[in-house]
PDB file of C-alpha atoms in Angstrom:
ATOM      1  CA  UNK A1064     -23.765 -27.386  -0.595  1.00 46.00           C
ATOM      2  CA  UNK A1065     -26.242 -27.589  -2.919  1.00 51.00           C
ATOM      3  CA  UNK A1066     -26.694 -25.937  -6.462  1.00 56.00           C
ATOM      4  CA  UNK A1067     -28.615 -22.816  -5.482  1.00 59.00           C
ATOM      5  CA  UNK A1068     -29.095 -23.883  -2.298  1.00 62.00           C
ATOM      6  CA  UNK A1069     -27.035 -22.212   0.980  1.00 64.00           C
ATOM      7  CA  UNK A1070     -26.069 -24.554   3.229  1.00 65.00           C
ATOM      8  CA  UNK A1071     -25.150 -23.399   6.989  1.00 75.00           C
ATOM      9  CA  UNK A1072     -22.092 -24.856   8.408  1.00 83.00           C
ATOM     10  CA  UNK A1073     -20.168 -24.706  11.410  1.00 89.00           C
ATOM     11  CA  UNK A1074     -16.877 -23.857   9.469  1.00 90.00           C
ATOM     12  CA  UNK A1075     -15.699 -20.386   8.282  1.00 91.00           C
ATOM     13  CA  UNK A1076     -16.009 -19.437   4.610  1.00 90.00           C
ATOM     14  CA  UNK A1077     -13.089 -21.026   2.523  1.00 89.00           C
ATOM     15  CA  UNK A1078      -9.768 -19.020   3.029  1.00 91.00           C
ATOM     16  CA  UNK A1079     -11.131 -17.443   6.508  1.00 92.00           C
ATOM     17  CA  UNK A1080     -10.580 -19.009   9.957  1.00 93.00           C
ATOM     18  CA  UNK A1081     -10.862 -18.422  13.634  1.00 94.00           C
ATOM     19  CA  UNK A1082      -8.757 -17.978  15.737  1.00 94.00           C
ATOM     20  CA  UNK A1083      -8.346 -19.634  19.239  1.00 97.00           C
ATOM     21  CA  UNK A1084      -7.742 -17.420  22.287  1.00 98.00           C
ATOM     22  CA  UNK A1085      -4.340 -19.079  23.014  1.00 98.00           C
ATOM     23  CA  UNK A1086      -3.176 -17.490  19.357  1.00 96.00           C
ATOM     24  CA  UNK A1087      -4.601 -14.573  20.027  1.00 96.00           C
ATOM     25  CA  UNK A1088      -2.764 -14.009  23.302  1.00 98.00           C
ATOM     26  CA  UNK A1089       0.241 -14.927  21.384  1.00 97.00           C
ATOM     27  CA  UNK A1090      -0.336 -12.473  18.514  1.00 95.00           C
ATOM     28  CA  UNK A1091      -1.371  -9.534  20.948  1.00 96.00           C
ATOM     29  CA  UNK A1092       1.794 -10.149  22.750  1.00 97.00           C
ATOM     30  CA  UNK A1093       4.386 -10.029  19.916  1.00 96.00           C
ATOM     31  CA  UNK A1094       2.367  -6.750  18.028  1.00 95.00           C
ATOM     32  CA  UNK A1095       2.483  -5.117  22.014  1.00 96.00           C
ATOM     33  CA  UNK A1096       6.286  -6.041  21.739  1.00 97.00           C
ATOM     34  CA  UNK A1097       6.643  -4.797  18.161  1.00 96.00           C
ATOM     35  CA  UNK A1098       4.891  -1.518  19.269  1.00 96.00           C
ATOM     36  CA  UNK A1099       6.749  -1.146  22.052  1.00 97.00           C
ATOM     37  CA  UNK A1100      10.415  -1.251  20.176  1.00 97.00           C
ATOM     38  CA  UNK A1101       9.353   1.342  17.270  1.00 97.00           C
ATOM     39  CA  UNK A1102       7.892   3.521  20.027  1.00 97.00           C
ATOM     40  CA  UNK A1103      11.193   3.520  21.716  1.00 97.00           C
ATOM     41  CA  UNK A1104      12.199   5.100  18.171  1.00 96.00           C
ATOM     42  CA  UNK A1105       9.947   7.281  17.466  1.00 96.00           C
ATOM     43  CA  UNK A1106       6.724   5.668  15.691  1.00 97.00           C
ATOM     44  CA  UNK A1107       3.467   6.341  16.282  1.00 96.00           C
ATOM     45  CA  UNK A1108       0.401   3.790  16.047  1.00 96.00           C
ATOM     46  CA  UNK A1109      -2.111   4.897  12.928  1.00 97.00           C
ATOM     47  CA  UNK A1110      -4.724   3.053  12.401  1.00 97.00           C
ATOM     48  CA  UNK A1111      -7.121   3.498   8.488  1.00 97.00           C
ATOM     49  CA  UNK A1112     -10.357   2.022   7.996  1.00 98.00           C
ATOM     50  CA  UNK A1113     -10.832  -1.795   6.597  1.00 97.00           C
ATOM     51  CA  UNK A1114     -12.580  -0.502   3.324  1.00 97.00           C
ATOM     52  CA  UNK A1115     -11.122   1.880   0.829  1.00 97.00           C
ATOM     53  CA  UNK A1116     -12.773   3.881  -2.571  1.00 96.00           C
ATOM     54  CA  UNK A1117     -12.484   1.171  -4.998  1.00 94.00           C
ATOM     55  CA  UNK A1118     -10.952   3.392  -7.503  1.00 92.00           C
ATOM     56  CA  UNK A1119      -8.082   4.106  -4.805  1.00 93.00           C
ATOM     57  CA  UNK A1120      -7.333   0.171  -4.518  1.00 93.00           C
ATOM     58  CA  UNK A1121      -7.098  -0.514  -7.856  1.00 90.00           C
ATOM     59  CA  UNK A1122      -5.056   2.560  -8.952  1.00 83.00           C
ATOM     60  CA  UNK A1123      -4.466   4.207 -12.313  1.00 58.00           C
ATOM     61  CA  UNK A1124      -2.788   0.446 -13.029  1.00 61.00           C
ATOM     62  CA  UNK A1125      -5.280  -1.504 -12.470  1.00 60.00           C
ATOM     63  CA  UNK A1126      -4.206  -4.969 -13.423  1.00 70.00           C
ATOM     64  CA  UNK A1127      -3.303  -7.169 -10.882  1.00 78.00           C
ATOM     65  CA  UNK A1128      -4.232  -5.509  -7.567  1.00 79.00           C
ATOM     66  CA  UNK A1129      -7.836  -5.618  -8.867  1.00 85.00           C
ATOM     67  CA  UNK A1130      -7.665  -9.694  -8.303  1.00 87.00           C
ATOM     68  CA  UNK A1131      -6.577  -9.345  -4.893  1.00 90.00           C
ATOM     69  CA  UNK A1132      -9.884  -6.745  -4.165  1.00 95.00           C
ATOM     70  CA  UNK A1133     -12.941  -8.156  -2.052  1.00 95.00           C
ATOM     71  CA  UNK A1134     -15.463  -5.737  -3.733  1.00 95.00           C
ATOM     72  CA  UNK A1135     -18.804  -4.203  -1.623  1.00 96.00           C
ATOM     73  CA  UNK A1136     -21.929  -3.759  -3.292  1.00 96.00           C
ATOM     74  CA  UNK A1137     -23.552   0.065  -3.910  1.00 96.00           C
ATOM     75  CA  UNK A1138     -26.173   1.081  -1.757  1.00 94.00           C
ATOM     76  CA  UNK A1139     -29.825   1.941  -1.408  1.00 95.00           C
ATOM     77  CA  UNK A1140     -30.112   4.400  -4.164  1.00 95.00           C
ATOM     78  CA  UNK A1141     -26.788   4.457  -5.654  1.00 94.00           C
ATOM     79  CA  UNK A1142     -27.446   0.243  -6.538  1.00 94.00           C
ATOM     80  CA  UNK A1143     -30.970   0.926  -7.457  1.00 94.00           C
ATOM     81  CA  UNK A1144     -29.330   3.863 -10.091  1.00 94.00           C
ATOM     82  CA  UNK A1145     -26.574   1.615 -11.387  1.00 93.00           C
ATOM     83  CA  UNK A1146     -28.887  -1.249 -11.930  1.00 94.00           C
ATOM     84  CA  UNK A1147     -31.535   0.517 -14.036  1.00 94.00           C
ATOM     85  CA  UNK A1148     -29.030   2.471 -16.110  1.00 95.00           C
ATOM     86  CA  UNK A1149     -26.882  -0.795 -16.537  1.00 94.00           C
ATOM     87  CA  UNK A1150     -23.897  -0.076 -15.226  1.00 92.00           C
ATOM     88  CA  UNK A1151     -21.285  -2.433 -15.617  1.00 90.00           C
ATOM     89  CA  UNK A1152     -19.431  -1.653 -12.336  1.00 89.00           C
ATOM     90  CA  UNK A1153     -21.798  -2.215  -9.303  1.00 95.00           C
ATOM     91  CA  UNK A1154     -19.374  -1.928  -6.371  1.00 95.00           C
ATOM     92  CA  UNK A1155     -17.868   1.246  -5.079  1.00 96.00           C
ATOM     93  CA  UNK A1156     -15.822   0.125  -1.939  1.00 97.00           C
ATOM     94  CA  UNK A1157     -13.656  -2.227  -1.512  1.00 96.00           C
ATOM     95  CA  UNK A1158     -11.586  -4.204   1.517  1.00 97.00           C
ATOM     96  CA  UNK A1159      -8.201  -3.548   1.992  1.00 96.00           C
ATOM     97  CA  UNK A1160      -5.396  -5.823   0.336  1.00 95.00           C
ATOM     98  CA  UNK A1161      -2.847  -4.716   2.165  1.00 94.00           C
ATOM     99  CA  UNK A1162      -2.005  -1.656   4.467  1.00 96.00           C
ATOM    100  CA  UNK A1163      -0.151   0.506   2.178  1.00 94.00           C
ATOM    101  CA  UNK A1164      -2.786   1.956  -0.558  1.00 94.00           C
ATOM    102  CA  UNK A1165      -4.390   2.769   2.959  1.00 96.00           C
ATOM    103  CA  UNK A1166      -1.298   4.642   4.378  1.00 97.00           C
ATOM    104  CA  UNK A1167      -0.776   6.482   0.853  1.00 95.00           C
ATOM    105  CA  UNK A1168      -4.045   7.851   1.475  1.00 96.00           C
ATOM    106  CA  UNK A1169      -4.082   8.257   4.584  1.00 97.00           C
ATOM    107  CA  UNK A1170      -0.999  10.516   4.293  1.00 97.00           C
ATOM    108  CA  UNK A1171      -2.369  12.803   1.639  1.00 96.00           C
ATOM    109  CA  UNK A1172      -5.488  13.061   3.186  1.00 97.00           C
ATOM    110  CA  UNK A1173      -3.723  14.479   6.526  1.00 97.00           C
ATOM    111  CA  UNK A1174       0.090  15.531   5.814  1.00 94.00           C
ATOM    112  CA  UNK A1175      -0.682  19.231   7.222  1.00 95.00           C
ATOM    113  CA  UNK A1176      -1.166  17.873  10.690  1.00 96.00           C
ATOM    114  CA  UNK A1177       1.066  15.009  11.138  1.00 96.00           C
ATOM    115  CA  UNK A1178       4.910  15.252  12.235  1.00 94.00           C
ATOM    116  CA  UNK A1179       7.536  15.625   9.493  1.00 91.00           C
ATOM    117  CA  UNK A1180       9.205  13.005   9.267  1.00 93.00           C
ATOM    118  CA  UNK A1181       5.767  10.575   9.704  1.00 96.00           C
ATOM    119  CA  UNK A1182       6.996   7.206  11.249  1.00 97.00           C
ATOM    120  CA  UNK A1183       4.106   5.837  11.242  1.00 97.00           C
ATOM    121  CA  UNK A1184       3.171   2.178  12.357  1.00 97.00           C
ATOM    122  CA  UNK A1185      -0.086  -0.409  11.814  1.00 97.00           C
ATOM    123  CA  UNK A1186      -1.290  -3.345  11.867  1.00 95.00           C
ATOM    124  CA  UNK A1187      -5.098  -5.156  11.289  1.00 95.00           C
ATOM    125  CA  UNK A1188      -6.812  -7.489   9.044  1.00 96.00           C
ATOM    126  CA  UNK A1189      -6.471  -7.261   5.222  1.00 96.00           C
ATOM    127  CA  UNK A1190      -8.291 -10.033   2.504  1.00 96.00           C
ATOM    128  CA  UNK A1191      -7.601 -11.088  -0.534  1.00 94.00           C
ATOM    129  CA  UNK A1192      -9.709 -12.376  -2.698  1.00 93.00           C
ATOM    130  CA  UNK A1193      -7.363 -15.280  -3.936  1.00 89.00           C
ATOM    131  CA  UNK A1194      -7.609 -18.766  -4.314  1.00 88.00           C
ATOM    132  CA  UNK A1195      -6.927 -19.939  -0.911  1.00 85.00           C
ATOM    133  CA  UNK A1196      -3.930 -22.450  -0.412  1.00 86.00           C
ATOM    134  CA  UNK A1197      -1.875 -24.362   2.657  1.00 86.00           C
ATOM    135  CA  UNK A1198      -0.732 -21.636   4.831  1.00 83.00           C
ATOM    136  CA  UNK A1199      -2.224 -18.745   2.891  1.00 87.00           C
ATOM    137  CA  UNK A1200      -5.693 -17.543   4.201  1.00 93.00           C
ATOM    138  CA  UNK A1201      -8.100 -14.609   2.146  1.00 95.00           C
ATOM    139  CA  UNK A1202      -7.995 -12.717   5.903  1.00 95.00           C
ATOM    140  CA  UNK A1203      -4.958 -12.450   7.757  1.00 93.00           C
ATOM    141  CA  UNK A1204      -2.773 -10.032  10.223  1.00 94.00           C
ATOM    142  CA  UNK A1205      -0.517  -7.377   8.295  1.00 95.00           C
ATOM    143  CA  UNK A1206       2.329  -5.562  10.496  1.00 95.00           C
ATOM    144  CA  UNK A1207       3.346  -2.602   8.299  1.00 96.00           C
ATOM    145  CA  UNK A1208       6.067   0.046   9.365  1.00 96.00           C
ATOM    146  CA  UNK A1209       6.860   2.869   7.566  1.00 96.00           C
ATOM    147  CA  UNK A1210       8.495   6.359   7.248  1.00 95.00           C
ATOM    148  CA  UNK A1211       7.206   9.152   4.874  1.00 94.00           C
ATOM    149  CA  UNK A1212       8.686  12.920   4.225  1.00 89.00           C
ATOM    150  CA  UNK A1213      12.132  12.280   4.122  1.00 84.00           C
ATOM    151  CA  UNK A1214      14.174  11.243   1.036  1.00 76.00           C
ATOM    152  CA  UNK A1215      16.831   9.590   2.758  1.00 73.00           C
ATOM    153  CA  UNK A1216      16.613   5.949   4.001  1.00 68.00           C
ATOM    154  CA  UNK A1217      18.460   7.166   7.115  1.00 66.00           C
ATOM    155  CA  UNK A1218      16.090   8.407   9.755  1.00 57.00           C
TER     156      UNK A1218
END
């Protein structure tokens, strides 16, 4: 690639890959089998949408998690506004790091209508926009299996 200069390739962006049909059989097997077993107990597939609010990822901590954050771009209007007045944060959304800032809001946004205890179960892409290395991709698969409303980690 050249300096200023975009260069299409046949790969996938650094830290992204694809993913062969034979793996992909393999993966929907084991998440169909996974399913399957917490279903026997109880959980129930939820699934949450692949971007969140940006303020909602990076929490009142901030820090760290804001790193690991693959940040989207305002729109129309709302980029044309931050750009003239100069704002100094131009994304809003962001993509998922992991499943659980999801869940959290997920939960609060809908805890009136879901069972008590929730046992609650999902799985889909999350990135992370770190420095790729062997065996550790930006986009990957994330099981995650939890169990909100009770206080006890009996269930």
């Amino acid at each position: 690639m050249k300096a200023g200069r975009v260069t299409l390739g046949t790969t996938p962006p650094r830290g992204m890959r694809d993913v062969l049909p034979d793996e992909v059989e393999l993966r929907d097997a084991a998440v169909q089998q996974i399913v399957a077993v917490y279903r026997s107990y109880g959980f129930r597939r939820i699934e949450t949408p692949a971007l969140e609010s940006l303020p909602l990822l990076i929490g009142s901590e901030g820090g760290d998690n804001e790193k690991l954050i693959f940040k989207v771009l305002k729109r129309g209007e709302d980029l044309d506004t931050a750009l003239r007045e100069g704002e100094r944060e131009l994304a809003d959304l962001g993509l998922r790091y992991d499943l659980t800032v999801p869940l959290a809001r997920y939960y609060a946004e809908n805890h009136a209508s879901l069972p008590d205890p929730l046992k609650a179960i999902q799985n889909g892409p999350v990135w992370r926009a770190e420095r790729p290395q062997k065996g550790r991709f930006r986009q990957f698969t994330q099981c995650d299996i939890d169990v909100l409303g009770v206080s006890s980690p009996v269930v």
